[in-house]
Amino acid sequence: MASSTLKKRILIVEDDPSFSYFLKVLLEEAGYEVQTFAEPQRALLAISDFKPHLVITDLKLPHFDGLEFIERAKLLCHRAYFLVITAFGSIPSAVSAIKKGAVDYLTKPLSSPEDLLSKVKTLLSQESEKEEPQREGELETALPPLSVVFAGLEEVLIKILKVAKTDLPILLQGETGTGKTLIARIIHQLSARPGPFVEINCATLPETLIESELFGYEKGAFTGATRTKPGKVELAKDGTLFLDEIGELPLSLQPKLLRLLQDRTFERLGGLKSIATNARLITATNKDLPTLVKEGKFREDLYFRLKGLTIHLPSLRERRPHILTIAEYFVREKAKKLGLSPKPFSKEAQNFLLHYAFPGNIRELENLVELSLLFSEGEELEFPKEEVWTGLGPRTEILSPSHTLPLKELEKQAILSALERAKGNKKETARLLGIPLRTLYHKLKEYGLS
């Protein structure tokens, strides 16, 4: 048997548990490292982290078929071979799978285990034992595993894989700290665009500067413009332009962005020449754009062009079953960064993670984990006392780690606490809680607090 460091990795997608188990045992006894999945969504979450050399998939799967799975999985792991197993009467489907990128197929029931092992051995012998370098379109190794990023968000990943290689504009909506920038970077990586990922935050620049930052300027366009300078749109040529906090874009600039989307052209400030671009546009906001449209603060025609595909990223509160998975990933990464040994969370810390409101979402969780690693002196991770929670702000007081009340009651208490601190100001209360004002009004009504 090959040593563990040289084992070839095989990922199996098969919803028949007995057949899946048979394949797993057969291939593991032959010396391969094997992971099995009954649902294609789960397999997609694992594939970029597991990096299989071979994927064996049935064509009839729950949620979507094997043809769709192959098409999406190839975006995440180019190096893998795909071997299709299908019912005897579905040969035309197997031929379609080969057109999608599969290299071969077998019919089931299998004529013999040896037939499968022979095909697997032949396919994998074509690869050297040395891993291939990352290929164009695969995710950067610096990005977190998809199983962490999309924990509980499998449908979001499926949407992204459908549109990654198109030019369709994408609008990411969600509270502050839900990972909109990270998702934008993942979409860029999966698009296989040769150009760079260029980011600009519309909320951090004054209105007088944002036009020149976006579109650049010609020499002499204004006092101090001693040279021509390209803007972010121009720099993003052949790549992705990510406009964060798009709801803060001044009304005066929105027509220029609309033209960019419609004609794929723009002009530098002070320029007369139209410049073409094929940059893909991704925008993000934590604001309710339809409300801004009604208030006259955002152009309706621009909104309709931006929301080619709208992806809502839920808050961490909406992903409670997966909070520990995300937190444990941060423990491993932060411990490595700080030169410390990772530790498990104590029962009290786990209880806190599962009940705290996390108004700052994933960004707040990341900061909290780093602090727990720095201040926990025992064998388990505890959360630091309130007085050393520097950097997390007063919102950490909304819930206490000692709370063991039902989730609904905890949420109600969090709202009451924030209302009191904001002296009844609804807008400030929503800011403290890290939720949209519309959501706050809904919660006030739900809990009879209006």
C-alpha positions in Angstrom: 0.0 0.0 0.0 1.2 3.5 -0.7 2.4 5.6 2.2 -0.2 8.0 3.6 1.8 11.0 2.2 1.5 9.5 -1.4 -2.1 8.4 -1.2 -4.3 9.5 -4.1 -7.5 11.1 -3.0 -10.9 10.0 -4.3 -14.2 11.8 -3.6 -17.4 9.8 -4.1 -20.9 11.3 -4.6 -23.5 8.6 -4.3 -26.9 8.7 -2.6 -27.3 5.0 -2.3 -25.7 4.3 1.2 -25.0 0.6 0.6 -23.3 1.2 -2.7 -21.4 4.2 -1.4 -20.1 2.2 1.5 -19.1 -0.6 -0.9 -17.1 1.8 -3.0 -15.4 3.4 0.0 -14.3 0.1 1.5 -13.1 -1.2 -1.9 -11.0 1.8 -2.7 -9.6 2.3 0.8 -8.5 -1.4 0.8 -6.7 -0.6 -2.5 -4.8 2.2 -0.8 -6.7 5.3 -1.6 -7.9 8.1 0.7 -11.6 8.3 0.3 -14.4 10.8 1.2 -18.1 10.0 0.5 -21.1 12.3 0.2 -24.8 11.6 -0.4 -25.6 15.1 -1.4 -23.8 17.1 -4.2 -24.0 20.3 -2.2 -22.0 18.8 0.6 -19.5 17.5 -1.9 -19.0 21.0 -3.4 -18.2 22.4 0.1 -15.5 19.8 0.6 -13.9 19.5 -2.8 -11.7 22.6 -2.8 -10.3 21.6 0.7 -9.9 17.9 0.0 -8.5 18.5 -3.5 -9.3 15.0 -4.9 -7.4 13.5 -7.8 -10.5 11.6 -8.8 -14.2 12.2 -8.4 -16.6 9.3 -8.8 -20.2 10.4 -9.1 -23.6 9.0 -9.9 -25.7 10.8 -12.4 -29.0 10.7 -10.5 -28.5 12.7 -7.4 -30.8 14.7 -5.0 -31.3 18.4 -5.6 -29.4 18.5 -9.0 -28.0 15.8 -11.2 -24.5 14.6 -11.8 -24.1 16.7 -15.0 -24.6 19.9 -13.1 -22.4 18.6 -10.3 -19.5 18.0 -12.7 -19.8 21.4 -14.3 -19.7 23.2 -10.9 -17.1 20.9 -9.3 -14.7 21.5 -12.2 -14.6 25.2 -11.2 -13.4 24.3 -7.8 -10.8 21.6 -8.6 -9.5 21.5 -12.2 -6.9 18.8 -11.5 -9.5 16.1 -10.7 -10.6 13.4 -13.1 -14.3 12.7 -13.1 -15.6 9.1 -13.5 -19.3 8.6 -13.9 -21.3 5.6 -12.7 -24.8 5.3 -14.1 -27.6 2.8 -14.6 -27.2 0.4 -17.5 -30.0 2.0 -19.5 -28.6 5.6 -19.3 -25.6 5.4 -21.7 -26.7 8.7 -23.5 -26.5 10.5 -20.1 -23.0 9.1 -19.6 -22.0 10.5 -23.0 -23.4 13.9 -22.0 -21.3 13.7 -18.8 -18.1 13.1 -20.9 -19.0 16.3 -22.9 -19.2 18.1 -19.5 -15.7 16.9 -18.6 -15.9 13.4 -17.3 -13.2 11.1 -18.6 -15.0 7.8 -18.5 -18.1 5.9 -17.2 -19.1 2.6 -15.8 -22.6 1.1 -15.6 -24.2 -0.3 -12.5 -24.5 -2.8 -11.2 -20.8 -3.1 -11.8 -19.7 -6.1 -13.8 -16.9 -6.7 -11.2 -15.0 -4.7 -8.5 -11.8 -5.3 -10.5 -13.3 -3.4 -13.5 -13.7 -0.3 -11.3 -10.2 -0.7 -9.7 -8.6 -1.1 -13.1 -10.2 2.1 -14.4 -9.2 4.0 -11.3 -5.7 2.8 -11.4 -5.3 3.7 -15.1 -6.7 7.2 -14.6 -4.6 7.9 -11.5 -1.4 6.5 -13.0 -1.5 9.3 -15.5 -0.7 11.8 -12.7 2.7 12.1 -11.0 2.9 11.8 -7.3 3.8 15.5 -7.1 0.8 17.8 -6.7 0.1 20.1 -9.6 0.4 23.9 -9.0 -2.7 25.8 -8.6 -4.4 26.3 -11.9 -6.2 29.3 -13.2 -9.6 29.7 -11.6 -9.0 27.6 -8.5 -9.3 29.3 -5.1 -6.2 30.9 -3.5 -4.8 28.7 -0.7 -4.9 31.8 1.5 -8.7 31.8 1.4 -10.6 29.9 4.1 -12.0 26.4 3.1 -15.4 26.6 1.4 -16.7 24.2 4.1 -16.1 27.1 6.6 -17.1 30.0 4.4 -20.3 28.4 3.2 -21.2 26.4 6.3 -25.0 26.4 6.2 -24.9 28.4 3.0 -24.8 25.6 0.4 -27.4 27.3 -1.8 -25.4 30.5 -1.9 -22.4 28.5 -3.2 -24.5 26.9 -5.9 -25.7 30.3 -7.1 -22.1 31.6 -7.2 -20.9 28.5 -9.2 -23.7 29.1 -11.8 -22.7 32.7 -12.5 -19.0 32.8 -11.7 -17.8 32.7 -15.3 -20.5 35.1 -16.7 -20.4 38.9 -16.8 -23.6 39.2 -14.8 -23.4 42.0 -12.1 -23.7 40.6 -8.6 -25.2 42.5 -5.6 -24.2 41.2 -2.2 -26.5 42.2 0.7 -26.0 41.6 4.4 -25.2 43.1 7.7 -21.7 44.5 8.5 -19.2 41.7 9.1 -21.1 38.9 7.2 -18.2 38.3 4.8 -19.3 40.2 1.7 -15.7 41.1 0.6 -14.6 37.5 1.1 -17.4 36.2 -1.1 -16.6 38.8 -3.7 -13.0 37.6 -3.8 -14.1 34.0 -4.1 -16.4 34.9 -7.1 -13.4 36.6 -8.7 -11.2 33.6 -8.2 -13.8 31.2 -9.6 -14.3 33.5 -12.7 -10.8 32.7 -13.9 -10.5 36.3 -15.0 -6.9 37.2 -15.9 -7.2 40.8 -14.5 -6.9 41.8 -10.8 -9.5 42.1 -8.1 -9.9 45.9 -7.4 -11.8 47.1 -4.4 -13.1 50.5 -3.4 -15.3 51.4 -0.4 -17.8 54.1 -1.3 -18.3 55.0 2.3 -14.7 55.9 3.1 -14.0 58.6 0.5 -15.4 62.1 0.5 -17.7 62.9 -2.4 -15.0 65.3 -3.9 -12.6 62.4 -4.3 -14.7 59.4 -5.1 -15.1 60.3 -8.8 -11.4 60.6 -9.4 -10.7 57.4 -7.5 -13.3 55.5 -9.5 -12.7 56.9 -13.0 -9.3 58.5 -12.8 -8.4 62.0 -14.2 -6.4 63.7 -17.0 -3.5 66.0 -16.4 -4.8 69.5 -15.7 -8.3 68.3 -14.9 -8.2 70.3 -11.7 -5.7 72.2 -9.6 -2.9 69.8 -8.5 -3.6 67.2 -11.3 0.0 67.3 -12.6 -0.2 64.0 -14.3 -2.8 61.6 -15.7 -4.0 59.0 -13.2 -6.0 55.9 -14.1 -8.9 55.1 -11.7 -10.1 51.9 -10.1 -12.4 51.1 -13.1 -9.5 51.2 -15.5 -7.2 49.2 -13.2 -9.8 46.5 -13.0 -9.7 45.8 -16.8 -10.0 42.0 -17.5 -10.7 41.5 -13.8 -13.3 42.4 -11.1 -14.3 45.8 -9.8 -15.8 45.4 -6.3 -17.7 48.5 -5.0 -18.4 48.0 -1.3 -21.1 50.1 0.5 -22.6 51.0 -2.9 -25.6 52.6 -1.1 -23.2 55.4 -0.1 -22.4 56.3 -3.8 -23.3 59.9 -4.3 -26.3 60.6 -6.6 -24.2 62.8 -8.8 -22.0 59.8 -9.7 -24.7 57.2 -10.2 -25.3 58.1 -13.9 -21.6 57.5 -14.7 -21.8 54.1 -13.1 -25.0 53.3 -15.0 -23.3 54.2 -18.3 -20.4 51.9 -17.3 -22.9 49.0 -16.9 -24.8 49.8 -20.0 -22.1 50.7 -22.5 -19.0 49.2 -20.8 -17.3 52.6 -21.3 -16.3 55.6 -19.2 -14.3 58.8 -19.3 -11.6 60.0 -17.0 -12.3 63.3 -15.1 -11.4 66.1 -17.5 -11.1 63.7 -20.4 -12.9 63.6 -23.7 -12.0 60.1 -24.9 -14.2 57.1 -24.0 -12.4 54.2 -22.5 -13.7 50.6 -22.9 -13.6 48.1 -20.1 -14.7 44.5 -19.6 -14.3 44.5 -15.8 -16.9 42.4 -14.0 -18.9 44.5 -11.4 -19.7 43.2 -7.9 -21.3 45.5 -5.4 -22.2 45.1 -1.7 -24.3 46.9 0.8 -25.7 46.6 4.3 -28.5 49.0 3.4 -31.9 48.5 2.0 -31.5 49.8 -1.6 -35.3 49.6 -2.5 -36.0 51.9 0.5 -33.2 54.3 -0.7 -34.8 54.3 -4.2 -38.2 55.2 -2.7 -36.5 58.0 -0.7 -34.9 59.4 -3.8 -31.4 58.6 -2.6 -30.6 55.9 -5.2 -31.5 55.7 -8.8 -34.0 53.1 -9.6 -32.5 52.3 -13.1 -29.1 51.8 -11.5 -30.5 49.5 -8.8 -32.2 47.3 -11.5 -28.9 47.1 -13.4 -26.8 46.2 -10.3 -29.1 43.5 -9.1 -28.4 41.1 -12.0 -28.1 38.5 -9.3 -28.7 39.4 -5.7 -27.2 37.3 -3.0 -28.3 37.7 0.6 -25.7 36.8 3.2 -27.4 35.9 6.5 -26.2 37.2 9.9 -24.2 34.9 12.2 -27.4 34.7 14.4 -29.1 33.0 11.4 -26.2 30.4 11.2 -26.2 29.3 14.8 -25.7 25.5 14.1 -22.5 26.4 12.3 -21.0 29.0 14.7 -18.7 26.4 16.4 -17.4 25.2 13.0 -16.4 28.8 12.1 -15.0 29.6 15.5 -12.9 26.4 15.5 -11.4 27.4 12.2 -10.5 30.8 13.6 -8.9 29.1 16.6 -6.6 27.1 14.3 -5.7 30.1 12.1 -5.2 32.6 14.9 -3.1 30.1 17.0 -0.8 29.7 14.0 -0.5 33.4 13.6 0.2 34.1 17.3 2.6 31.1 17.7 0.3 29.4 20.2 -1.2 26.0 20.5 -4.9 25.7 19.6 -7.2 24.7 22.4 -10.8 23.5 22.6 -13.6 25.8 23.9 -14.9 25.2 27.4 -18.5 24.3 27.9 -19.2 27.8 29.1 -17.5 29.3 26.0 -19.5 27.0 23.7 -22.7 28.1 25.4 -21.7 31.7 24.9 -21.0 31.2 21.2 -24.4 29.6 20.7 -26.4 32.3 22.6 -24.6 35.6 22.0 -26.3 38.0 19.5 -23.1 38.8 17.5 -24.1 42.2 16.2 -20.7 42.4 14.5 -21.1 39.0 12.9 -18.1 37.0 11.7 -15.7 39.9 12.1 -16.7 40.2 15.8 -16.3 36.4 16.2 -12.8 36.5 14.7 -11.7 39.2 17.1 -13.3 37.4 20.1 -11.5 34.2 19.2 -8.1 36.0 19.0 -8.7 37.6 22.4 -9.7 34.2 24.0 -6.4 32.7 22.7 -4.4 35.5 24.2 -6.1 35.6 27.6 -7.0 31.9 28.3 -4.4 30.4 30.6 -5.9 26.9 31.2 -6.4 23.8 29.0 -9.5 25.2 27.5 -10.5 28.5 25.8 -12.5 30.9 27.9 -13.7 34.3 26.9 -12.0 37.3 28.6 -13.7 39.4 31.2 -15.5 42.4 29.9 -12.9 44.9 30.9 -10.3 43.4 28.5 -12.6 43.1 25.5 -10.8 46.0 23.8 -11.6 46.4 20.2 -15.0 44.8 20.5 -16.8 47.9 21.7 -19.8 48.4 24.0 -22.0 46.1 22.0 -20.5 43.1 23.7 -22.5 44.0 26.8 -25.8 43.2 25.0 -25.6 39.6 26.2 -23.6 38.1 29.0 -21.7 34.7 28.7 -23.6 33.4 31.7 -27.0 33.6 30.0 -28.7 30.2 29.4 -32.1 31.6 28.5 -34.0 30.4 25.3 -32.8 32.1 22.1 -36.0 34.2 21.6 -35.7 35.6 25.2 -32.0 36.4 24.7 -32.8 38.2 21.5 -35.6 40.2 23.2 -33.3 41.1 26.1 -30.6 42.2 23.6 -33.1 44.6 21.9 -34.3 46.0 25.2 -30.7 46.6 26.4 -29.7 48.3 23.1 -32.9 50.4 23.2 -32.1 51.6 26.7 -28.5 52.4 25.8 -29.7 54.3 22.7 -32.3 56.2 24.8 -35.1 54.9 22.6 -33.5 56.1 19.3 -34.5 53.4 16.8 -31.7 54.1 14.3 -29.0 54.1 17.0 -30.5 50.9 18.4 -30.3 49.2 15.0 -26.6 50.3 14.7 -25.8 48.9 18.2 -27.4 45.6 17.3 -25.8 45.6 13.8 -29.1 45.0 12.0 -31.0 46.9 9.4 -33.6 49.4 10.7 -36.3 47.5 8.9 -35.4 44.3 10.8 -35.5 46.2 14.1 -39.0 47.4 13.5 -40.0 43.8 12.6 -38.5 42.5 15.8 -40.1 45.2 17.9 -43.5 44.2 16.5 -42.8 40.5 17.0 -41.9 40.9 20.6 -44.6 43.5 21.3 -42.1 46.3 22.1 -43.4 48.9 19.7 
